[in-house]
Amino acid sequence: MAGEPVNVNEFEELARKVLPKIYYDFFSGGAEDQYTLKENIEAFRRITIRPRILVDVSKIDMSTIILGHRTSAPIIVAPTSSHQLAHPEGEVATARGAAACNVIMGVAFTSTCTMEEVASSCKAVRFIQTFAFKREITANMVERAERNGFRAIILTVDTPRLGRKEADIKNMMIAPPFKNFEGLISTEVVSDKGSNVEAYAAETLDPSFCWKDIAWLKSITKLPILIKGVLTGEDATKAIEAGVAGIIVSNHGARQLDYTPATISVLEEVVHAIQGKIPVLLDGGIRRGTDIFKALALGAKAVLIGRPVIYGLAAKGETGVKQVIEMLKNELEQTMALAGCCTVDDITRSHVFTETERFLCRM
């Protein structure tokens, strides 16, 4: 590939060239047959845009408000693990890149920099992500998140146990020490069964965590809770009943249960179940500004960007993170102008045509 990358897909190729194969496979791979991994991207391609013409688009405003925080665009850096495997500066470089673009960053508790290091790296709005960990780990995370100025908790709920990523097993992937766990568990977990990532999960996750435990989490924090991993209207309804502040439609980047639907294909089901009571965000498969536009048209308040940010980080560090985010912002602005939308609130359901609608038209 000659010259500078012109879209975020080209950053993946740059990352593939600079990363050791074991780490590229770790970041890029999905569970088992990787059906959902492919579908997360392909499903966007089956949605078309219905533009409006002769609209004054001389001024485009992509800004939005997420849980009370104004951001330059409806983009959040998704919480992803082990950034130091991609670049020596790890999550600190990612945080600085996100802050420079004025977008919110989700910081994974399974990061390779501590949450304190990330918090002190730059001034920005950040959310902390946690799994359904054992209670002593979760309580420690909450106290530190509040003390270090994190503004919300992203509770990932699709991981009672770890998904089966066969590339990691074949590569005997060794997870780096997760510094946030120091003093809570051994950070040198070992396993004689290939990847040690599963051994980490077995020591930290609480497979008995269920809906009633969200009440416990709410009782120990004043931070709003976003629940990540919802794929059905039924669970969206339960999330409202549990009193969460928002929902993230996510299949964990296709790294957990294979053959779940692409997130964009179930977004409307969740949105309809929520009925506007709390914001709905979308995670998974975003590679273009047109993808962001489609998600907003189908009811998402914002989208989360995972792998593309990692690829930018691997290729160029903090600069690569900024370039990836700015590329997506520029593409979204271009899409909005060409579709006749001056603000994100102007993007409506009538601006897209889905595969389901296409099927119904043929009947």
XYZ file of C-alpha atoms in Angstrom:
363
model
C 0.000 0.000 0.000
C 1.663 3.205 -1.208
C 1.361 6.555 0.579
C -0.733 7.518 3.573
C -3.904 5.548 4.400
C -7.040 7.206 3.080
C -9.585 5.195 5.082
C -9.613 3.204 8.306
C -9.589 -0.145 6.485
C -6.098 0.637 5.250
C -4.936 1.050 8.840
C -5.736 -2.617 9.419
C -3.236 -3.584 6.725
C -0.612 -1.311 8.282
C -1.253 -2.913 11.670
C -0.986 -6.402 10.215
C 2.445 -5.539 8.852
C 3.874 -4.108 12.087
C 2.316 -6.422 14.681
C 3.595 -9.907 15.509
C 1.116 -12.419 14.086
C 0.053 -13.585 17.565
C -0.991 -10.040 18.517
C -2.637 -9.231 15.199
C -4.680 -12.423 15.521
C -5.595 -11.485 19.105
C -6.947 -8.079 18.094
C -8.530 -8.995 14.755
C -9.976 -12.431 15.451
C -13.452 -13.544 16.467
C -15.008 -16.588 18.077
C -15.058 -20.028 16.464
C -16.138 -19.853 12.770
C -16.051 -16.041 12.844
C -19.460 -15.838 11.150
C -20.561 -12.940 13.337
C -17.216 -11.194 12.825
C -17.878 -11.015 9.088
C -21.589 -10.233 9.509
C -20.924 -7.213 11.726
C -19.364 -5.517 8.707
C -21.360 -7.084 5.872
C -24.730 -6.181 7.396
C -23.941 -2.475 7.021
C -23.398 -2.990 3.295
C -26.943 -4.264 2.891
C -28.364 -0.950 4.140
C -28.648 1.878 1.633
C -28.959 5.619 2.202
C -31.878 7.722 0.953
C -30.467 11.264 0.559
C -32.423 14.519 0.481
C -31.453 17.080 -2.124
C -31.464 20.876 -2.271
C -30.893 21.308 1.450
C -28.694 24.128 2.772
C -25.722 22.146 4.083
C -23.252 25.017 4.259
C -22.865 24.328 7.985
C -22.657 20.793 9.394
C -22.706 20.181 13.150
C -21.823 16.621 14.211
C -21.744 17.327 17.948
C -24.017 15.495 20.352
C -24.567 15.006 24.081
C -23.965 11.597 25.677
C -25.037 11.185 29.316
C -24.795 14.946 29.718
C -21.373 15.307 28.116
C -21.017 17.224 24.857
C -18.741 15.534 22.343
C -17.560 16.613 18.889
C -19.215 13.662 17.150
C -21.389 10.647 18.017
C -18.284 8.510 18.424
C -16.920 6.771 21.532
C -13.632 4.884 21.601
C -14.731 1.396 22.611
C -13.156 -0.183 25.692
C -10.674 -2.745 24.381
C -7.956 -4.682 26.155
C -4.173 -4.795 26.063
C -3.234 -1.683 24.087
C 0.447 -2.081 24.985
C 0.502 -5.145 22.746
C -0.218 -2.715 19.909
C 2.055 0.145 21.027
C 4.419 0.677 23.992
C 2.438 3.696 25.266
C -0.756 1.647 25.300
C -3.986 3.151 26.584
C -2.251 6.423 27.472
C -1.579 7.084 23.779
C -5.146 6.085 22.921
C -6.503 8.436 25.584
C -4.492 11.362 24.271
C -5.611 10.679 20.713
C -9.264 10.538 21.747
C -8.943 13.701 23.817
C -7.355 15.561 20.906
C -10.424 14.689 18.815
C -12.833 15.638 21.632
C -14.520 12.241 21.792
C -15.260 10.088 24.829
C -13.037 7.084 25.534
C -14.120 3.855 27.150
C -11.238 2.444 29.205
C -11.197 -1.308 29.790
C -10.421 -2.524 33.302
C -8.356 -5.191 31.494
C -6.044 -2.466 30.192
C -2.254 -2.637 30.233
C -1.978 0.865 31.723
C -3.644 1.517 35.066
C -6.783 3.591 35.185
C -4.797 6.129 37.214
C -2.185 6.413 34.445
C -4.887 6.949 31.838
C -6.745 9.482 33.997
C -3.615 11.559 34.595
C -2.474 11.482 30.950
C -4.805 14.210 29.716
C -8.009 16.055 30.548
C -11.032 14.419 28.915
C -14.345 12.667 29.508
C -13.771 8.959 30.047
C -15.954 5.994 30.984
C -14.577 2.924 32.785
C -15.549 -0.527 31.547
C -15.919 -3.578 33.750
C -17.126 -7.134 33.350
C -19.306 -9.087 35.743
C -16.315 -9.543 37.998
C -16.319 -10.973 41.482
C -17.652 -8.350 43.873
C -14.383 -7.446 45.561
C -12.837 -6.635 42.176
C -15.861 -4.616 41.055
C -15.959 -2.640 44.307
C -12.277 -1.783 43.933
C -12.853 -0.652 40.339
C -15.799 1.560 41.281
C -13.940 3.319 44.088
C -10.912 4.004 41.883
C -13.061 5.131 38.936
C -14.877 7.685 41.064
C -11.650 8.909 42.651
C -10.003 9.368 39.238
C -12.796 11.301 37.561
C -14.374 8.701 35.309
C -17.901 9.786 34.361
C -19.751 6.505 33.803
C -19.458 2.736 34.089
C -19.779 0.471 31.062
C -20.894 -2.921 32.375
C -20.151 -5.663 29.838
C -22.671 -8.435 30.458
C -22.083 -10.956 27.657
C -19.123 -12.681 29.296
C -20.103 -15.151 32.047
C -17.206 -17.093 30.573
C -14.763 -16.308 27.795
C -15.634 -16.960 24.150
C -13.587 -19.522 22.247
C -11.100 -17.787 19.968
C -9.312 -20.589 18.183
C -6.473 -18.431 16.884
C -5.516 -17.531 20.459
C -5.555 -21.204 21.416
C -3.363 -22.193 18.454
C -0.991 -19.289 19.066
C -0.838 -20.055 22.810
C -1.653 -16.402 23.382
C -0.233 -15.102 26.653
C -2.144 -12.126 28.036
C 0.036 -9.332 29.392
C -0.216 -8.449 33.088
C -3.390 -6.432 33.578
C -2.109 -3.748 35.940
C -5.522 -2.804 37.333
C -5.671 -6.228 38.998
C -2.450 -5.768 40.973
C -3.142 -6.547 44.613
C -6.463 -8.192 43.728
C -5.307 -11.365 41.960
C -2.052 -12.774 40.682
C -1.125 -10.812 37.564
C 1.034 -13.684 36.347
C -1.751 -16.184 35.676
C -0.443 -19.253 33.874
C -2.110 -22.117 32.059
C -0.893 -25.369 30.518
C -3.785 -25.435 28.025
C -2.576 -22.963 25.433
C -3.876 -19.426 25.907
C -3.674 -18.041 29.446
C -6.473 -15.579 28.695
C -9.034 -18.166 29.821
C -7.149 -18.642 33.078
C -7.421 -14.900 33.747
C -11.165 -15.044 33.107
C -11.683 -18.026 35.399
C -9.990 -16.187 38.283
C -11.879 -12.904 37.888
C -15.342 -13.425 36.358
C -18.473 -14.225 38.362
C -20.660 -16.532 36.233
C -23.517 -16.207 38.735
C -23.897 -12.442 38.071
C -27.467 -11.719 36.959
C -30.048 -8.915 36.701
C -30.493 -8.546 40.466
C -26.780 -7.816 40.860
C -27.139 -4.571 38.921
C -29.024 -3.241 41.960
C -25.960 -4.059 44.062
C -23.680 -2.240 41.598
C -25.968 0.797 41.639
C -25.878 0.774 45.433
C -22.097 1.255 45.572
C -21.740 4.022 42.963
C -23.282 7.311 41.926
C -21.954 6.922 38.380
C -24.451 6.161 35.595
C -24.280 2.603 34.279
C -24.344 1.675 30.597
C -25.066 -2.006 30.011
C -23.093 -3.453 27.066
C -24.022 -6.686 25.329
C -27.761 -6.347 24.702
C -29.001 -7.994 21.468
C -32.744 -8.480 22.044
C -35.787 -6.417 22.822
C -36.527 -8.671 25.794
C -33.211 -7.865 27.453
C -33.579 -4.185 26.581
C -36.837 -4.142 28.536
C -35.145 -5.842 31.501
C -32.347 -3.274 31.352
C -34.861 -0.457 31.744
C -36.434 -2.270 34.690
C -32.975 -2.618 36.240
C -32.545 1.156 36.086
C -29.498 1.465 33.857
C -28.699 4.814 32.231
C -28.163 3.481 28.732
C -27.767 0.422 26.524
C -24.958 -0.575 24.175
C -26.077 -2.999 21.472
C -23.023 -5.232 21.172
C -21.912 -8.796 20.450
C -18.461 -8.108 21.914
C -16.908 -7.529 18.524
C -17.922 -11.110 17.631
C -15.426 -12.421 20.196
C -17.924 -14.222 22.451
C -20.857 -16.246 21.026
C -20.555 -16.923 17.320
C -23.708 -16.878 15.143
C -25.272 -14.046 17.064
C -26.724 -11.431 14.704
C -24.823 -8.418 13.457
C -25.455 -5.576 15.864
C -26.787 -3.208 13.214
C -29.423 -5.816 12.258
C -30.922 -5.886 15.782
C -30.501 -2.204 16.625
C -34.083 -1.286 15.694
C -35.529 -4.098 17.811
C -33.740 -2.709 20.856
C -34.637 0.899 20.019
C -38.328 0.009 19.697
C -38.257 -1.807 23.051
C -36.632 1.187 24.770
C -39.166 3.700 23.386
C -36.823 6.622 23.958
C -36.557 6.118 27.731
C -32.753 5.826 27.731
C -30.092 6.260 25.033
C -29.099 3.324 22.845
C -25.569 3.084 21.451
C -24.175 0.677 18.859
C -20.917 -1.273 18.965
C -19.527 -3.465 16.205
C -18.635 -3.303 12.524
C -18.171 0.454 12.103
C -15.605 1.092 9.380
C -17.002 4.127 7.526
C -18.736 7.402 8.180
C -21.654 5.967 6.214
C -21.864 3.179 8.828
C -22.186 5.779 11.583
C -24.885 7.578 9.606
C -26.840 4.324 9.151
C -26.634 3.523 12.865
C -27.896 6.983 13.809
C -30.742 6.677 11.304
C -31.792 3.393 12.925
C -31.936 4.973 16.354
C -28.448 4.903 17.876
C -27.357 7.919 19.901
C -23.694 7.194 19.140
C -21.388 4.389 18.024
C -18.374 2.716 19.603
C -15.180 2.198 17.586
C -12.962 -0.707 18.629
C -10.596 -2.451 16.241
C -9.949 0.554 13.924
C -8.584 2.526 16.881
C -6.297 -0.385 17.802
C -5.059 -0.570 14.215
C -4.330 3.155 14.211
C -2.503 2.800 17.526
C -0.407 -0.100 16.221
C 0.506 1.718 13.018
C 1.273 5.204 14.341
C 0.667 5.446 18.068
C -1.258 8.476 19.303
C -1.096 10.035 15.833
C -2.702 6.945 14.315
C -5.523 7.038 16.851
C -6.222 10.666 15.959
C -6.099 9.919 12.236
C -8.598 7.056 12.522
C -11.064 9.119 14.537
C -10.699 12.167 12.289
C -11.174 10.022 9.179
C -14.474 8.718 10.527
C -15.552 12.202 11.567
C -14.694 13.608 8.139
C -16.563 10.797 6.398
C -19.607 11.308 8.615
C -19.584 15.040 7.880
C -19.358 14.307 4.142
C -22.206 11.775 4.370
C -24.413 14.188 6.299
C -23.834 16.944 3.736
C -24.533 14.685 0.769
C -27.620 13.220 2.468
C -29.004 16.655 3.328
C -28.562 16.539 7.126
C -27.086 19.555 8.923
C -27.124 18.069 12.439
C -27.224 14.568 13.871
C -30.812 15.208 14.934
C -31.694 15.679 11.262
C -30.751 12.055 10.556
C -33.998 10.074 10.676
C -35.299 6.596 9.957
C -36.445 7.734 6.528
C -32.822 8.258 5.474
C -32.076 4.530 5.206
C -33.500 1.504 3.446
C -32.853 -1.849 5.116
C -32.615 -5.417 3.897
C -35.926 -6.239 5.608
C -37.689 -3.417 3.755
C -36.171 -4.599 0.503
C -37.487 -8.107 1.153
C -40.990 -6.813 1.965
C -41.052 -4.769 -1.223
C -40.493 -7.945 -3.248
C -43.443 -9.765 -1.698
